[in-house]
Coordinates of C-alpha atoms in Angstrom, one line a residue:
Chain A
M1 CA -33.4 -22.7 -3.3
S2 CA -33.9 -19.4 -4.6
R3 CA -30.5 -18.0 -5.3
L4 CA -29.0 -14.9 -3.3
T5 CA -29.6 -11.0 -4.7
R6 CA -27.1 -8.4 -3.9
A7 CA -29.7 -6.7 -2.0
G8 CA -30.4 -9.3 0.1
A9 CA -26.5 -9.9 1.2
T10 CA -25.9 -6.4 2.0
R11 CA -28.4 -6.1 3.6
Y12 CA -27.8 -8.9 5.8
L13 CA -24.3 -7.4 6.0
A14 CA -25.4 -4.9 7.4
S15 CA -26.9 -5.9 9.8
R16 CA -24.1 -8.0 11.1
V17 CA -21.0 -5.4 10.8
K18 CA -20.3 -3.3 14.0
N19 CA -16.9 -0.7 13.4
E20 CA -15.6 -2.4 10.6
V21 CA -15.1 -0.5 7.8
L22 CA -16.8 -2.1 4.7
V23 CA -15.2 -0.4 1.3
S24 CA -17.6 -0.7 -1.9
N25 CA -17.0 -1.7 -5.5
L26 CA -17.8 0.7 -8.5
G27 CA -21.8 0.8 -9.7
Q28 CA -24.0 -1.9 -8.5
A29 CA -22.1 -2.7 -5.1
S30 CA -21.6 0.6 -4.0
L31 CA -25.0 2.2 -4.9
D32 CA -26.9 -0.8 -3.2
L33 CA -24.7 -0.4 0.5
L34 CA -25.9 3.2 -0.3
A35 CA -28.9 3.1 0.2
I36 CA -29.6 0.4 2.1
A37 CA -26.9 0.9 4.6
D38 CA -25.9 4.1 4.4
R39 CA -22.9 5.0 7.4
P40 CA -20.0 6.9 8.0
L41 CA -17.4 3.5 8.3
N42 CA -18.4 3.1 4.4
C43 CA -15.8 3.6 1.6
Y44 CA -17.2 4.1 -1.5
T45 CA -15.0 3.5 -4.3
F46 CA -17.1 5.8 -8.1
G47 CA -12.9 5.3 -9.6
A48 CA -10.5 3.6 -10.0
M49 CA -12.3 0.5 -11.9
G50 CA -10.8 -2.7 -11.0
Q51 CA -9.1 -1.6 -8.0
C52 CA -11.9 -2.6 -4.9
S53 CA -9.8 -5.1 -3.3
S54 CA -6.6 -3.1 -3.6
I55 CA -8.0 -0.3 -1.6
G56 CA -10.1 -1.9 1.3
L57 CA -5.6 -3.7 1.5
G58 CA -4.3 -0.4 1.6
I59 CA -7.1 0.3 4.6
A60 CA -6.5 -2.8 6.5
I61 CA -3.1 -2.6 5.9
G62 CA -2.8 0.9 7.6
R63 CA -5.4 0.4 10.3
P64 CA -4.5 -3.1 11.7
D65 CA -6.4 -3.2 14.7
V66 CA -10.0 -3.0 12.3
R67 CA -11.4 -5.4 10.4
V68 CA -11.8 -4.2 6.7
I69 CA -14.4 -5.9 4.5
C70 CA -14.5 -5.1 1.3
L71 CA -17.4 -6.0 -1.0
D72 CA -16.3 -6.1 -5.4
G73 CA -17.2 -7.5 -8.6
D74 CA -16.6 -10.6 -10.4
G75 CA -15.7 -7.5 -13.4
S76 CA -13.7 -5.4 -11.4
L77 CA -11.3 -8.6 -9.8
L78 CA -10.9 -10.6 -12.8
M79 CA -9.8 -6.8 -13.6
N80 CA -6.8 -7.2 -11.0
L81 CA -6.4 -10.8 -10.1
G82 CA -2.8 -9.6 -8.8
S83 CA -4.0 -8.0 -6.1
L84 CA -4.9 -11.9 -5.0
C85 CA -1.5 -12.5 -5.2
T86 CA -0.1 -8.7 -3.1
I87 CA -3.3 -10.2 -0.9
A88 CA -1.6 -13.7 -0.1
A89 CA 2.2 -12.1 0.2
E90 CA 0.9 -9.1 2.7
A91 CA -1.5 -11.7 4.4
P92 CA -3.0 -8.9 6.5
R93 CA -4.9 -10.6 9.1
N94 CA -8.3 -8.2 10.0
Y95 CA -8.9 -8.5 6.1
V96 CA -12.0 -10.0 4.1
L97 CA -13.0 -9.8 0.3
M98 CA -16.2 -10.9 -0.3
V99 CA -16.9 -10.6 -3.7
W100 CA -20.6 -10.1 -5.6
D101 CA -20.2 -13.0 -8.7
N102 CA -23.1 -12.4 -11.2
E103 CA -21.2 -13.6 -13.6
V104 CA -21.6 -10.3 -15.8
H105 CA -20.5 -7.2 -15.8
Q106 CA -24.3 -5.7 -14.5
T107 CA -23.1 -1.8 -14.5
T108 CA -22.3 -2.4 -18.6
G109 CA -25.3 -3.8 -20.1
G110 CA -24.6 -7.6 -18.5
Q111 CA -22.0 -8.7 -20.9
A112 CA -20.8 -12.4 -19.7
T113 CA -17.4 -12.6 -17.6
A114 CA -14.9 -15.4 -17.2
T115 CA -16.8 -17.0 -14.4
A116 CA -20.2 -17.7 -16.0
K117 CA -17.4 -20.0 -17.9
K118 CA -14.5 -22.0 -16.5
A119 CA -13.1 -19.3 -14.0
S120 CA -13.2 -19.9 -10.1
L121 CA -11.8 -17.1 -8.3
V122 CA -11.7 -19.0 -4.9
G123 CA -9.6 -21.5 -7.0
I124 CA -8.0 -18.7 -8.2
A125 CA -7.0 -16.9 -5.1
R126 CA -5.8 -20.3 -3.9
G127 CA -3.5 -20.2 -6.3
A128 CA -2.8 -17.0 -5.5
G129 CA -1.8 -17.8 -1.3
I130 CA -5.0 -17.3 0.4
E131 CA -5.7 -20.2 2.2
K132 CA -9.9 -19.4 3.1
G133 CA -11.3 -19.4 0.4
I134 CA -15.9 -19.9 0.5
E135 CA -17.9 -20.3 -2.2
V136 CA -21.4 -18.8 -0.6
R137 CA -24.6 -20.1 -2.7
T138 CA -27.4 -19.8 -0.2
Q139 CA -28.3 -17.9 3.3
D140 CA -27.5 -20.3 5.4
E141 CA -24.3 -20.2 3.8
L142 CA -23.5 -16.8 3.8
A143 CA -24.4 -16.4 7.4
R144 CA -22.4 -19.8 8.4
A145 CA -19.4 -17.4 6.2
V146 CA -19.6 -13.8 8.2
D147 CA -19.7 -15.5 11.3
R148 CA -16.7 -17.0 10.4
V149 CA -15.4 -13.3 8.6
L150 CA -15.8 -11.7 11.5
K151 CA -14.5 -13.4 14.1
E152 CA -11.6 -15.1 13.4
D153 CA -8.1 -13.9 11.5
G154 CA -8.3 -13.4 7.7
P155 CA -7.0 -12.9 5.3
F156 CA -10.6 -14.5 3.5
I157 CA -12.1 -14.2 0.1
V158 CA -15.7 -15.0 0.2
V159 CA -17.4 -15.8 -2.6
V160 CA -21.2 -15.1 -3.1
K161 CA -22.8 -16.3 -6.2
V162 CA -25.8 -13.7 -6.2
E163 CA -28.7 -13.3 -9.5
K164 CA -27.9 -11.4 -12.3
G165 CA -29.9 -7.1 -12.3
P166 CA -29.1 -4.1 -11.2
S167 CA -29.5 -1.7 -8.5
T168 CA -32.4 0.8 -8.9
A169 CA -31.2 3.8 -5.9
P170 CA -29.2 6.2 -7.0
F171 CA -25.8 7.5 -7.5
D172 CA -24.6 10.1 -5.5
Q173 CA -22.0 12.7 -6.9
D174 CA -20.6 14.0 -3.6
L175 CA -17.0 11.7 -4.6
I176 CA -14.9 13.8 -2.5
G177 CA -17.9 14.6 0.6
Q178 CA -17.7 10.2 0.4
A179 CA -14.1 9.7 1.1
S180 CA -13.9 12.9 3.9
R181 CA -16.4 11.7 5.4
F182 CA -14.9 8.0 6.5
R183 CA -11.8 9.2 6.7
K184 CA -12.7 10.8 9.3
A185 CA -14.9 8.2 10.9
L186 CA -11.9 5.7 10.9
A187 CA -9.7 8.2 12.7
A188 CA -12.2 8.7 15.3
L189 CA -12.3 4.9 16.1
Chain B
M1 CA 28.6 10.4 -13.8
A2 CA 26.3 10.6 -11.6
D3 CA 26.9 11.4 -7.2
Q4 CA 25.2 8.0 -5.8
S5 CA 23.7 9.8 -3.1
W6 CA 20.9 10.6 -5.1
A7 CA 18.8 7.7 -4.6
K8 CA 19.5 8.5 -0.2
H9 CA 18.4 12.2 -0.5
V10 CA 15.8 10.9 -2.4
A11 CA 14.2 7.9 0.6
D12 CA 15.1 10.7 2.6
V13 CA 12.6 13.9 1.9
L14 CA 10.0 11.2 1.7
R15 CA 11.3 10.4 5.4
R16 CA 11.4 13.6 6.7
N17 CA 7.5 14.2 5.0
G18 CA 5.6 12.0 7.5
I19 CA 5.8 9.2 4.2
R20 CA 6.6 6.0 6.1
M21 CA 4.6 3.4 3.2
F22 CA 5.4 2.7 0.0
A23 CA 4.0 0.4 -3.0
T24 CA 6.4 0.0 -5.6
V25 CA 6.6 -2.2 -8.9
P26 CA 10.7 -2.4 -9.0
D27 CA 12.9 -1.2 -12.0
Y28 CA 17.0 -0.6 -11.6
I29 CA 16.4 3.2 -11.1
V30 CA 13.4 3.2 -8.5
G31 CA 15.3 0.0 -7.1
C32 CA 18.3 2.3 -5.3
V33 CA 15.7 3.9 -3.4
L34 CA 14.0 0.6 -2.5
D35 CA 17.6 -0.6 -0.8
E36 CA 17.4 2.2 1.5
L37 CA 13.7 2.0 2.5
W38 CA 13.6 -1.6 2.8
A39 CA 16.9 -1.5 5.5
D40 CA 14.9 1.1 7.4
P41 CA 12.7 -0.6 10.4
E42 CA 10.2 1.9 10.1
C43 CA 9.5 2.2 6.8
R44 CA 6.5 -0.5 4.6
V45 CA 7.2 -1.3 1.7
V46 CA 4.6 -3.0 -0.7
T47 CA 5.2 -4.8 -3.8
T48 CA 2.5 -4.6 -6.2
T49 CA 2.2 -6.8 -9.6
R50 CA 1.1 -3.7 -11.6
E51 CA 1.3 0.1 -10.6
E52 CA -2.6 0.9 -10.2
E53 CA -2.8 -2.3 -7.8
A54 CA -0.3 0.5 -5.8
V55 CA -2.6 3.8 -6.6
G56 CA -5.8 1.9 -5.1
L57 CA -3.7 0.4 -2.3
L58 CA -1.6 4.1 -1.0
S59 CA -5.2 5.6 -2.0
G60 CA -6.9 3.3 0.9
A61 CA -4.1 4.2 2.9
W62 CA -4.5 7.4 3.4
L63 CA -7.9 7.2 3.7
A64 CA -7.0 5.4 6.5
G65 CA -4.1 8.1 7.8
K66 CA -1.2 7.0 6.0
R67 CA 0.8 9.3 4.3
G68 CA 2.5 7.3 0.5
A69 CA 4.7 7.4 -2.1
L70 CA 4.3 4.9 -5.2
L71 CA 7.9 4.0 -6.2
M72 CA 7.5 3.3 -10.1
Q73 CA 8.8 3.4 -14.1
N74 CA 7.0 6.2 -16.5
S75 CA 5.9 2.8 -18.2
G76 CA 3.7 2.3 -15.0
L77 CA 2.3 6.1 -15.4
G78 CA 0.7 4.1 -18.2
N79 CA -0.5 1.7 -16.3
C80 CA -2.2 3.5 -12.9
T81 CA -3.3 6.6 -15.2
N82 CA -6.8 5.7 -15.4
A83 CA -6.3 5.1 -11.1
L84 CA -4.6 8.5 -10.8
A85 CA -8.2 10.4 -12.9
S86 CA -10.5 8.8 -11.8
L87 CA -9.6 8.4 -8.1
N88 CA -6.9 10.5 -6.4
M89 CA -7.9 13.2 -8.9
A90 CA -12.2 13.2 -8.7
S91 CA -12.0 12.3 -4.9
L92 CA -8.9 14.8 -3.7
I93 CA -6.6 11.8 -2.5
P94 CA -3.1 12.8 -2.8
V95 CA -0.1 10.5 -3.7
V96 CA 3.7 11.2 -4.3
L97 CA 5.1 9.7 -7.2
V98 CA 7.9 9.1 -7.8
V99 CA 9.0 8.7 -11.5
S100 CA 12.0 7.2 -12.8
H101 CA 12.3 9.0 -16.3
R102 CA 13.9 6.1 -19.2
G103 CA 13.4 7.3 -22.6
D104 CA 15.4 10.3 -22.6
L105 CA 18.7 11.3 -22.1
G106 CA 21.3 8.1 -22.7
E107 CA 18.1 6.0 -23.3
F108 CA 19.8 2.4 -24.7
N109 CA 16.4 0.3 -25.3
P110 CA 14.4 2.2 -28.6
A111 CA 11.2 0.7 -26.3
Q112 CA 11.5 3.6 -24.0
V113 CA 11.5 5.9 -25.9
P114 CA 8.1 7.3 -26.1
M115 CA 6.9 6.2 -23.0
G116 CA 9.4 8.7 -22.3
R117 CA 9.0 11.5 -24.2
A118 CA 4.7 11.6 -23.4
A119 CA 5.5 10.7 -19.3
T120 CA 5.5 14.6 -18.2
R121 CA 2.4 15.3 -20.4
I122 CA 0.7 12.5 -19.1
L123 CA 1.7 14.2 -15.9
D124 CA 0.8 17.7 -17.1
A125 CA -2.9 16.5 -18.2
L126 CA -3.9 15.3 -15.3
G127 CA -2.9 18.8 -14.0
I128 CA -0.4 16.7 -11.6
R129 CA 2.0 19.2 -10.7
W130 CA 5.9 17.8 -11.2
I131 CA 9.3 18.3 -10.7
R132 CA 11.9 16.8 -12.8
P133 CA 15.3 17.7 -10.7
T134 CA 18.9 17.4 -12.5
S135 CA 21.1 17.5 -9.3
I136 CA 20.9 16.9 -6.4
A137 CA 21.1 20.8 -5.1
E138 CA 17.8 20.9 -7.2
L139 CA 16.4 18.2 -5.7
E140 CA 16.9 18.7 -2.1
Q141 CA 15.7 22.9 -3.1
Q142 CA 11.9 21.4 -5.0
A143 CA 11.2 18.1 -2.9
D144 CA 10.1 19.4 0.5
G145 CA 7.7 22.1 -1.4
L146 CA 6.4 19.5 -3.8
I147 CA 5.1 16.9 -1.1
K148 CA 3.6 20.2 1.2
L149 CA 1.6 20.9 -1.9
C150 CA 0.4 17.4 -2.2
Y151 CA -1.2 17.1 1.2
V152 CA -1.7 20.9 1.0
S153 CA -4.1 20.8 -2.4
S154 CA -4.5 16.8 -1.2
Q155 CA -3.6 15.4 -5.0
P156 CA -1.0 13.7 -6.4
V157 CA 2.1 15.2 -7.2
A158 CA 5.1 13.3 -9.3
I159 CA 9.4 13.5 -8.3
V160 CA 10.7 12.9 -12.4
L161 CA 14.0 11.2 -11.1
P162 CA 15.8 11.8 -14.8
S163 CA 19.4 10.2 -16.0
E164 CA 20.8 13.5 -15.0
L165 CA 20.0 12.9 -11.3
T166 CA 20.5 9.1 -11.3
G167 CA 22.8 8.4 -14.1
G168 CA 20.8 6.3 -15.6
K169 CA 20.6 3.0 -16.5
K170 CA 23.1 1.7 -18.6
G171 CA 22.8 -1.4 -22.1

């Protein structure tokens, strides 16, 4: 069975969301989301390495009426594992942490991360106190996980094992414009 | 002997400027401000494991329409410098930093001294406007204007809390 790709999983998730906020991690996750499914309710984060899950947590706490889905990477989440403890402690029901886990630091040249060896992000999240953890390897599993996170209370962590490989999408330098557009779109929701 | 009401003045200046969302990695000094905020049912205080996590969280809260303040020690300023630079400064996301100043007058712990010396220079290097009131009168004179500047410029600002104001931490 072929592995999921980050771009394919991004395309599928984007086809399922309506008024949900998507918060994408710097580098690959943001480049793919920007190219495949740009929309005002996307929050691209090109700064603050490691902080995607925390930025999404702040949005979820600030707007408990809106479901927030973070698209993090394995390297970035490994840099901010304490965030899992804070997510569990605050336990926002509208919060989903999805991780594109390709087991490498893709943006810096594909060096292996700890998930290529022993570490399980779902296992670490369980230890931190996030009880709803799902590991996804196939399209069917991804579809079932998305069904659950769109209707069931969180917090969730969904670790999606994806193929290695860099995004081919272009970078948009207008970070100020992206943040401003997102803030206005969320305020209008 | 510092006037122990300084902490309530700090909490009040934050609250009267519309800040209800707080994140913190506590220390002994900002803990006095946190006691005021924890006692206020209108305030949400999130304790994070590390200061840069708090920067991310408060930046998200700002994007969701909430003003936020980060309460930490100056040692934590070192832990969140990259997040402040690459997220808040680069994308124009405001946040109020409340930073206890260890490692300065009256310090008992040598480990605090180098970051104590570096603290305001790190803020200067980032281009973050800061105040360092040594009395409640100075705090009251400067802090409202600083917070106004935070949101009009859409950039972080810092209230640095020296031992002259807070009494510091006795060994």
